[in-house]
């Protein structure tokens, strides 16, 4: 049995969402920040991704080791991610551990220490992550495609930033951006499982009552992207395969057709029974990896077909 989703907005601007699932003995809870690489100035490209990494390096109450040990003691699965339009932090625990899990999540997000020595080390880690992308043809192709499809726009810039931008970020830069952009009005706290809505609202209200994050909302003005229609050739002669993307405009995340388009994407290239997989791989043997899917942003969407194949085919 699943109850309806409940929503509460706290006076400081935080949105709290719950979906009660009484048949479970676990809860998945997360904090989603309405800020991602799209909201960064060109010179700050990659700062949301670095913040996602840096908050796990310690808070005013916990060291990096404390965070790791505590999440393991809860038997939880703690993870984070950065996209073009949001940064997310989520944990799954037994329902009896919800209080400790929410306290850990909110502390990480609201009170990061941003120690300069930790930042110096984490910048090196992210530079290695960039090299890993460059060594992975399908991931590199995705970044090359975005840059060409959204020329001169934030959606065309890499989520992890560049070596030039990330190397310039220091403690003051991160603290300023975090204080301004990770404000309560940009936060959504959501939980699904055996969770009581009123209890989560109280936990969130108490956890953020003395946090360093201010209640001031940042501007949400975004430049509307104008997709291009490029033909892009990137030569990497040491590769054995040709990796390609074919794309077309697609409904955005608010479009009434988003559900129909999601179904269509699944039929065309969403799995091993899809038209692309069955035709390109199973029937014709032209590729090992082939698929398709839609990427939806708040005001634009793009549908891509990807394949890695021999240059001869």
mmCIF file of C-alpha atoms in Angstrom:
data_model
loop_
_atom_site.group_PDB
_atom_site.id
_atom_site.type_symbol
_atom_site.label_atom_id
_atom_site.label_comp_id
_atom_site.label_asym_id
_atom_site.label_seq_id
_atom_site.Cartn_x
_atom_site.Cartn_y
_atom_site.Cartn_z
ATOM 1 C CA UNK A 1 0.000 0.000 0.000
ATOM 2 C CA UNK A 2 1.294 3.463 -0.939
ATOM 3 C CA UNK A 3 -0.212 6.631 0.499
ATOM 4 C CA UNK A 4 -0.300 9.852 -1.478
ATOM 5 C CA UNK A 5 2.708 12.122 -1.595
ATOM 6 C CA UNK A 6 2.613 14.866 1.037
ATOM 7 C CA UNK A 7 4.287 18.260 0.786
ATOM 8 C CA UNK A 8 5.208 20.907 3.359
ATOM 9 C CA UNK A 9 7.119 24.157 2.828
ATOM 10 C CA UNK A 10 8.962 25.394 5.888
ATOM 11 C CA UNK A 11 9.120 29.130 6.721
ATOM 12 C CA UNK A 12 12.793 29.211 5.645
ATOM 13 C CA UNK A 13 11.867 27.943 2.152
ATOM 14 C CA UNK A 14 12.789 24.246 2.365
ATOM 15 C CA UNK A 15 10.352 21.890 0.629
ATOM 16 C CA UNK A 16 9.707 18.552 2.383
ATOM 17 C CA UNK A 17 8.158 15.662 0.445
ATOM 18 C CA UNK A 18 7.244 12.179 1.690
ATOM 19 C CA UNK A 19 5.642 9.046 0.285
ATOM 20 C CA UNK A 20 4.526 6.717 3.055
ATOM 21 C CA UNK A 21 5.025 3.028 2.237
ATOM 22 C CA UNK A 22 4.032 1.178 5.454
ATOM 23 C CA UNK A 23 4.833 -2.244 4.022
ATOM 24 C CA UNK A 24 8.562 -1.440 4.120
ATOM 25 C CA UNK A 25 11.024 -1.383 7.012
ATOM 26 C CA UNK A 26 13.428 0.968 5.234
ATOM 27 C CA UNK A 27 13.538 4.626 4.210
ATOM 28 C CA UNK A 28 15.353 6.321 1.364
ATOM 29 C CA UNK A 29 15.888 9.992 2.171
ATOM 30 C CA UNK A 30 17.657 12.669 0.226
ATOM 31 C CA UNK A 31 18.328 16.359 -0.169
ATOM 32 C CA UNK A 32 18.147 17.756 -3.666
ATOM 33 C CA UNK A 33 19.608 21.173 -4.405
ATOM 34 C CA UNK A 34 18.144 23.082 -7.343
ATOM 35 C CA UNK A 35 21.622 23.998 -8.485
ATOM 36 C CA UNK A 36 23.930 22.295 -10.962
ATOM 37 C CA UNK A 37 26.493 23.158 -13.601
ATOM 38 C CA UNK A 38 23.888 25.115 -15.559
ATOM 39 C CA UNK A 39 23.724 27.696 -12.778
ATOM 40 C CA UNK A 40 27.471 28.376 -12.763
ATOM 41 C CA UNK A 41 29.207 31.344 -14.351
ATOM 42 C CA UNK A 42 31.762 30.261 -16.988
ATOM 43 C CA UNK A 43 34.664 30.953 -14.627
ATOM 44 C CA UNK A 44 32.959 28.810 -11.940
ATOM 45 C CA UNK A 45 32.306 25.814 -14.191
ATOM 46 C CA UNK A 46 32.593 22.696 -12.048
ATOM 47 C CA UNK A 47 32.069 24.304 -8.643
ATOM 48 C CA UNK A 48 28.825 22.384 -7.858
ATOM 49 C CA UNK A 49 30.630 19.127 -8.617
ATOM 50 C CA UNK A 50 33.536 20.095 -6.382
ATOM 51 C CA UNK A 51 31.131 21.037 -3.576
ATOM 52 C CA UNK A 52 29.467 17.629 -3.966
ATOM 53 C CA UNK A 53 32.870 16.059 -3.313
ATOM 54 C CA UNK A 54 34.061 18.524 -0.674
ATOM 55 C CA UNK A 55 31.117 18.258 1.720
ATOM 56 C CA UNK A 56 32.160 14.676 2.511
ATOM 57 C CA UNK A 57 35.578 15.858 3.715
ATOM 58 C CA UNK A 58 34.265 17.090 7.032
ATOM 59 C CA UNK A 59 31.862 19.424 8.809
ATOM 60 C CA UNK A 60 32.070 21.465 11.986
ATOM 61 C CA UNK A 61 31.004 18.336 13.946
ATOM 62 C CA UNK A 62 32.324 15.423 11.879
ATOM 63 C CA UNK A 63 35.578 14.473 10.192
ATOM 64 C CA UNK A 64 35.641 12.695 6.831
ATOM 65 C CA UNK A 65 36.254 9.428 8.659
ATOM 66 C CA UNK A 66 33.351 10.104 11.032
ATOM 67 C CA UNK A 67 31.045 10.530 8.029
ATOM 68 C CA UNK A 68 32.213 7.267 6.441
ATOM 69 C CA UNK A 69 32.053 5.267 9.677
ATOM 70 C CA UNK A 70 28.669 6.647 10.708
ATOM 71 C CA UNK A 71 27.014 5.837 7.383
ATOM 72 C CA UNK A 72 28.395 2.281 7.586
ATOM 73 C CA UNK A 73 27.225 1.856 11.195
ATOM 74 C CA UNK A 74 23.733 2.820 10.098
ATOM 75 C CA UNK A 75 23.921 0.032 7.536
ATOM 76 C CA UNK A 76 23.130 2.691 4.992
ATOM 77 C CA UNK A 77 24.012 3.392 1.418
ATOM 78 C CA UNK A 78 25.127 7.040 1.113
ATOM 79 C CA UNK A 79 25.729 8.595 -2.277
ATOM 80 C CA UNK A 80 25.742 11.923 -4.131
ATOM 81 C CA UNK A 81 25.658 13.196 -7.698
ATOM 82 C CA UNK A 82 25.778 16.377 -9.768
ATOM 83 C CA UNK A 83 23.823 17.050 -12.954
ATOM 84 C CA UNK A 84 23.337 20.108 -15.131
ATOM 85 C CA UNK A 85 20.360 21.286 -13.081
ATOM 86 C CA UNK A 86 20.686 19.753 -9.615
ATOM 87 C CA UNK A 87 23.009 18.340 -6.969
ATOM 88 C CA UNK A 88 21.705 15.422 -4.932
ATOM 89 C CA UNK A 89 22.591 13.617 -1.695
ATOM 90 C CA UNK A 90 20.723 10.439 -0.705
ATOM 91 C CA UNK A 91 20.897 7.668 1.893
ATOM 92 C CA UNK A 92 18.943 4.444 2.394
ATOM 93 C CA UNK A 93 18.620 3.078 5.954
ATOM 94 C CA UNK A 94 16.355 1.015 8.169
ATOM 95 C CA UNK A 95 13.335 3.042 9.304
ATOM 96 C CA UNK A 96 14.536 3.095 12.912
ATOM 97 C CA UNK A 97 17.694 4.958 11.803
ATOM 98 C CA UNK A 98 15.918 7.853 10.062
ATOM 99 C CA UNK A 99 16.787 10.377 12.789
ATOM 100 C CA UNK A 100 20.528 9.668 12.582
ATOM 101 C CA UNK A 101 20.436 9.550 8.769
ATOM 102 C CA UNK A 102 18.729 12.945 8.440
ATOM 103 C CA UNK A 103 21.128 14.455 10.986
ATOM 104 C CA UNK A 104 24.086 13.151 8.960
ATOM 105 C CA UNK A 105 22.712 14.370 5.624
ATOM 106 C CA UNK A 106 21.793 17.828 6.847
ATOM 107 C CA UNK A 107 25.119 18.289 8.632
ATOM 108 C CA UNK A 108 27.043 17.372 5.484
ATOM 109 C CA UNK A 109 25.028 19.745 3.346
ATOM 110 C CA UNK A 110 24.522 22.659 5.705
ATOM 111 C CA UNK A 111 27.811 22.811 7.636
ATOM 112 C CA UNK A 112 30.727 21.765 5.399
ATOM 113 C CA UNK A 113 34.142 22.795 6.668
ATOM 114 C CA UNK A 114 35.792 23.340 3.245
ATOM 115 C CA UNK A 115 39.294 22.954 4.657
ATOM 116 C CA UNK A 116 41.826 24.250 2.126
ATOM 117 C CA UNK A 117 44.131 21.245 2.440
ATOM 118 C CA UNK A 118 41.197 18.920 1.752
ATOM 119 C CA UNK A 119 40.200 21.032 -1.244
ATOM 120 C CA UNK A 120 43.703 20.874 -2.682
ATOM 121 C CA UNK A 121 43.615 17.072 -2.537
ATOM 122 C CA UNK A 122 40.092 16.802 -3.904
ATOM 123 C CA UNK A 123 40.926 19.057 -6.845
ATOM 124 C CA UNK A 124 43.581 16.516 -7.829
ATOM 125 C CA UNK A 125 41.000 13.734 -7.568
ATOM 126 C CA UNK A 126 38.641 15.608 -9.891
ATOM 127 C CA UNK A 127 41.431 16.246 -12.398
ATOM 128 C CA UNK A 128 41.966 12.480 -12.468
ATOM 129 C CA UNK A 129 38.223 12.042 -12.983
ATOM 130 C CA UNK A 130 38.458 14.320 -16.025
ATOM 131 C CA UNK A 131 41.267 12.178 -17.449
ATOM 132 C CA UNK A 132 39.125 9.092 -16.899
ATOM 133 C CA UNK A 133 36.357 10.665 -19.001
ATOM 134 C CA UNK A 134 38.862 11.466 -21.744
ATOM 135 C CA UNK A 135 39.961 7.811 -21.712
ATOM 136 C CA UNK A 136 36.357 6.563 -22.046
ATOM 137 C CA UNK A 137 35.180 7.156 -25.627
ATOM 138 C CA UNK A 138 31.425 7.047 -25.014
ATOM 139 C CA UNK A 139 31.660 9.489 -22.091
ATOM 140 C CA UNK A 140 33.980 11.806 -24.017
ATOM 141 C CA UNK A 141 31.594 11.715 -26.965
ATOM 142 C CA UNK A 142 28.765 12.804 -24.664
ATOM 143 C CA UNK A 143 30.702 15.893 -23.592
ATOM 144 C CA UNK A 144 31.734 16.701 -27.169
ATOM 145 C CA UNK A 145 28.121 16.366 -28.246
ATOM 146 C CA UNK A 146 26.785 18.640 -25.488
ATOM 147 C CA UNK A 147 29.332 21.324 -26.337
ATOM 148 C CA UNK A 148 28.320 21.211 -30.006
ATOM 149 C CA UNK A 149 24.561 20.896 -29.459
ATOM 150 C CA UNK A 150 24.424 23.761 -26.917
ATOM 151 C CA UNK A 151 27.183 26.073 -28.212
ATOM 152 C CA UNK A 152 28.111 28.918 -25.881
ATOM 153 C CA UNK A 153 25.562 27.792 -23.264
ATOM 154 C CA UNK A 154 26.014 26.371 -19.762
ATOM 155 C CA UNK A 155 24.345 23.092 -20.814
ATOM 156 C CA UNK A 156 27.244 22.605 -23.207
ATOM 157 C CA UNK A 157 29.881 22.850 -20.496
ATOM 158 C CA UNK A 158 31.140 19.739 -18.670
ATOM 159 C CA UNK A 159 29.549 19.076 -15.277
ATOM 160 C CA UNK A 160 32.954 18.368 -13.703
ATOM 161 C CA UNK A 161 34.377 21.641 -15.049
ATOM 162 C CA UNK A 162 37.761 22.049 -16.678
ATOM 163 C CA UNK A 163 41.304 21.907 -15.377
ATOM 164 C CA UNK A 164 41.542 25.687 -15.814
ATOM 165 C CA UNK A 165 38.436 26.494 -13.764
ATOM 166 C CA UNK A 166 38.626 23.837 -11.036
ATOM 167 C CA UNK A 167 42.266 24.687 -10.281
ATOM 168 C CA UNK A 168 41.260 28.234 -9.325
ATOM 169 C CA UNK A 169 38.673 27.319 -6.660
ATOM 170 C CA UNK A 170 39.687 27.983 -3.067
ATOM 171 C CA UNK A 171 37.958 27.926 0.309
ATOM 172 C CA UNK A 172 36.513 31.432 -0.038
ATOM 173 C CA UNK A 173 35.130 30.677 -3.507
ATOM 174 C CA UNK A 174 33.355 27.525 -2.338
ATOM 175 C CA UNK A 175 32.020 29.064 0.864
ATOM 176 C CA UNK A 176 30.618 32.059 -1.005
ATOM 177 C CA UNK A 177 28.922 29.962 -3.687
ATOM 178 C CA UNK A 178 27.591 27.457 -1.144
ATOM 179 C CA UNK A 179 26.160 30.159 1.107
ATOM 180 C CA UNK A 180 24.492 31.910 -1.810
ATOM 181 C CA UNK A 181 23.247 29.051 -3.976
ATOM 182 C CA UNK A 182 22.620 26.198 -1.496
ATOM 183 C CA UNK A 183 20.016 28.321 0.291
ATOM 184 C CA UNK A 184 16.921 26.710 1.869
ATOM 185 C CA UNK A 185 14.655 27.974 -0.908
ATOM 186 C CA UNK A 186 16.716 25.830 -3.299
ATOM 187 C CA UNK A 187 16.475 22.681 -1.160
ATOM 188 C CA UNK A 188 14.019 19.785 -1.457
ATOM 189 C CA UNK A 189 14.132 17.114 1.253
ATOM 190 C CA UNK A 190 12.324 13.950 0.180
ATOM 191 C CA UNK A 191 11.818 10.525 1.724
ATOM 192 C CA UNK A 192 10.007 7.380 0.656
ATOM 193 C CA UNK A 193 9.376 4.256 2.705
ATOM 194 C CA UNK A 194 8.141 3.694 6.243
ATOM 195 C CA UNK A 195 8.321 7.383 7.130
ATOM 196 C CA UNK A 196 5.889 9.697 8.895
ATOM 197 C CA UNK A 197 5.554 13.068 7.191
ATOM 198 C CA UNK A 198 5.234 15.165 10.354
ATOM 199 C CA UNK A 199 8.265 13.498 11.893
ATOM 200 C CA UNK A 200 10.450 14.273 8.871
ATOM 201 C CA UNK A 201 9.235 17.882 8.817
ATOM 202 C CA UNK A 202 10.250 18.275 12.471
ATOM 203 C CA UNK A 203 13.650 16.640 11.856
ATOM 204 C CA UNK A 204 14.417 18.931 8.913
ATOM 205 C CA UNK A 205 13.235 22.057 10.726
ATOM 206 C CA UNK A 206 15.426 21.267 13.738
ATOM 207 C CA UNK A 207 18.443 20.265 11.648
ATOM 208 C CA UNK A 208 18.499 23.497 9.648
ATOM 209 C CA UNK A 209 17.555 25.831 12.505
ATOM 210 C CA UNK A 210 21.193 26.546 13.400
ATOM 211 C CA UNK A 211 22.878 25.768 10.099
ATOM 212 C CA UNK A 212 25.254 28.088 8.301
ATOM 213 C CA UNK A 213 23.068 28.141 5.182
ATOM 214 C CA UNK A 214 21.125 31.381 4.878
ATOM 215 C CA UNK A 215 17.467 31.713 3.937
ATOM 216 C CA UNK A 216 18.171 34.227 1.170
ATOM 217 C CA UNK A 217 17.119 32.925 -2.235
ATOM 218 C CA UNK A 218 19.434 33.310 -5.194
ATOM 219 C CA UNK A 219 18.246 34.432 -8.602
ATOM 220 C CA UNK A 220 16.914 31.598 -10.766
ATOM 221 C CA UNK A 221 17.155 33.395 -14.115
ATOM 222 C CA UNK A 222 18.481 31.062 -16.805
ATOM 223 C CA UNK A 223 19.352 31.756 -20.402
ATOM 224 C CA UNK A 224 17.228 29.640 -22.732
ATOM 225 C CA UNK A 225 19.399 27.327 -24.837
ATOM 226 C CA UNK A 226 19.267 27.338 -28.617
ATOM 227 C CA UNK A 227 20.199 23.866 -29.871
ATOM 228 C CA UNK A 228 22.472 23.648 -32.876
ATOM 229 C CA UNK A 229 22.562 20.925 -35.506
ATOM 230 C CA UNK A 230 26.260 20.122 -35.772
ATOM 231 C CA UNK A 231 28.158 17.447 -37.590
ATOM 232 C CA UNK A 232 31.126 16.758 -35.365
ATOM 233 C CA UNK A 233 34.156 14.628 -36.174
ATOM 234 C CA UNK A 234 36.737 13.999 -33.452
ATOM 235 C CA UNK A 235 39.758 12.052 -34.562
ATOM 236 C CA UNK A 236 41.292 9.596 -32.100
ATOM 237 C CA UNK A 237 43.240 7.260 -34.334
ATOM 238 C CA UNK A 238 44.302 4.969 -31.502
ATOM 239 C CA UNK A 239 40.714 3.708 -31.088
ATOM 240 C CA UNK A 240 39.430 0.592 -32.802
ATOM 241 C CA UNK A 241 35.810 1.750 -32.999
ATOM 242 C CA UNK A 242 33.838 4.697 -34.297
ATOM 243 C CA UNK A 243 31.532 6.133 -31.622
ATOM 244 C CA UNK A 244 28.575 8.144 -32.852
ATOM 245 C CA UNK A 245 25.544 10.079 -31.640
ATOM 246 C CA UNK A 246 22.431 10.943 -33.641
ATOM 247 C CA UNK A 247 20.146 13.454 -31.924
ATOM 248 C CA UNK A 248 16.887 15.316 -32.257
ATOM 249 C CA UNK A 249 14.923 17.814 -30.117
ATOM 250 C CA UNK A 250 12.720 16.239 -27.440
ATOM 251 C CA UNK A 251 10.044 17.325 -24.925
ATOM 252 C CA UNK A 252 11.401 19.078 -21.827
ATOM 253 C CA UNK A 253 10.820 17.996 -18.225
ATOM 254 C CA UNK A 254 7.609 20.045 -17.922
ATOM 255 C CA UNK A 255 6.059 19.142 -21.277
ATOM 256 C CA UNK A 256 2.728 17.310 -21.246
ATOM 257 C CA UNK A 257 4.221 14.801 -23.700
ATOM 258 C CA UNK A 258 7.031 13.773 -21.351
ATOM 259 C CA UNK A 259 5.366 10.481 -20.373
ATOM 260 C CA UNK A 260 4.607 9.457 -23.949
ATOM 261 C CA UNK A 261 8.129 10.405 -24.996
ATOM 262 C CA UNK A 262 9.599 8.317 -22.173
ATOM 263 C CA UNK A 263 7.642 5.295 -23.408
ATOM 264 C CA UNK A 264 8.773 5.936 -26.978
ATOM 265 C CA UNK A 265 12.422 6.160 -25.879
ATOM 266 C CA UNK A 266 12.091 2.809 -24.128
ATOM 267 C CA UNK A 267 10.593 1.179 -27.207
ATOM 268 C CA UNK A 268 13.233 2.599 -29.544
ATOM 269 C CA UNK A 269 16.372 2.038 -27.493
ATOM 270 C CA UNK A 270 15.751 1.457 -23.806
ATOM 271 C CA UNK A 271 16.832 -2.151 -23.352
ATOM 272 C CA UNK A 272 17.627 -5.498 -24.904
ATOM 273 C CA UNK A 273 14.105 -5.844 -26.341
ATOM 274 C CA UNK A 274 14.218 -2.393 -27.962
ATOM 275 C CA UNK A 275 14.047 -1.902 -31.728
ATOM 276 C CA UNK A 276 17.627 -0.646 -31.906
ATOM 277 C CA UNK A 277 19.125 -3.500 -29.866
ATOM 278 C CA UNK A 278 17.216 -6.190 -31.692
ATOM 279 C CA UNK A 279 17.912 -4.785 -35.160
ATOM 280 C CA UNK A 280 21.442 -3.373 -34.889
ATOM 281 C CA UNK A 281 22.964 -5.961 -32.546
ATOM 282 C CA UNK A 282 20.901 -9.142 -32.614
ATOM 283 C CA UNK A 283 19.785 -9.281 -36.256
ATOM 284 C CA UNK A 284 22.664 -7.527 -38.027
ATOM 285 C CA UNK A 285 25.577 -7.810 -35.584
ATOM 286 C CA UNK A 286 26.769 -4.290 -36.331
ATOM 287 C CA UNK A 287 27.549 -3.148 -32.776
ATOM 288 C CA UNK A 288 28.173 -4.438 -29.275
ATOM 289 C CA UNK A 289 26.837 -1.286 -27.629
ATOM 290 C CA UNK A 290 23.768 0.508 -28.988
ATOM 291 C CA UNK A 291 20.909 2.347 -27.316
ATOM 292 C CA UNK A 292 18.873 5.507 -27.064
ATOM 293 C CA UNK A 293 17.282 7.780 -24.516
ATOM 294 C CA UNK A 294 15.948 11.229 -23.823
ATOM 295 C CA UNK A 295 17.610 13.907 -21.682
ATOM 296 C CA UNK A 296 15.104 16.361 -20.261
ATOM 297 C CA UNK A 297 15.955 19.727 -18.772
ATOM 298 C CA UNK A 298 13.605 22.342 -17.346
ATOM 299 C CA UNK A 299 13.151 24.106 -20.695
ATOM 300 C CA UNK A 300 14.638 21.859 -23.394
ATOM 301 C CA UNK A 301 15.039 18.199 -24.224
ATOM 302 C CA UNK A 302 17.190 16.098 -26.521
ATOM 303 C CA UNK A 303 16.832 12.513 -27.731
ATOM 304 C CA UNK A 304 20.066 10.692 -28.561
ATOM 305 C CA UNK A 305 20.910 7.425 -30.248
ATOM 306 C CA UNK A 306 24.383 6.090 -29.442
ATOM 307 C CA UNK A 307 26.409 3.297 -30.978
ATOM 308 C CA UNK A 308 30.008 2.102 -30.993
ATOM 309 C CA UNK A 309 30.888 0.181 -34.138
ATOM 310 C CA UNK A 310 33.634 -0.643 -36.602
ATOM 311 C CA UNK A 311 34.559 2.277 -38.901
ATOM 312 C CA UNK A 312 33.690 -0.007 -41.839
ATOM 313 C CA UNK A 313 30.059 -0.320 -40.696
#
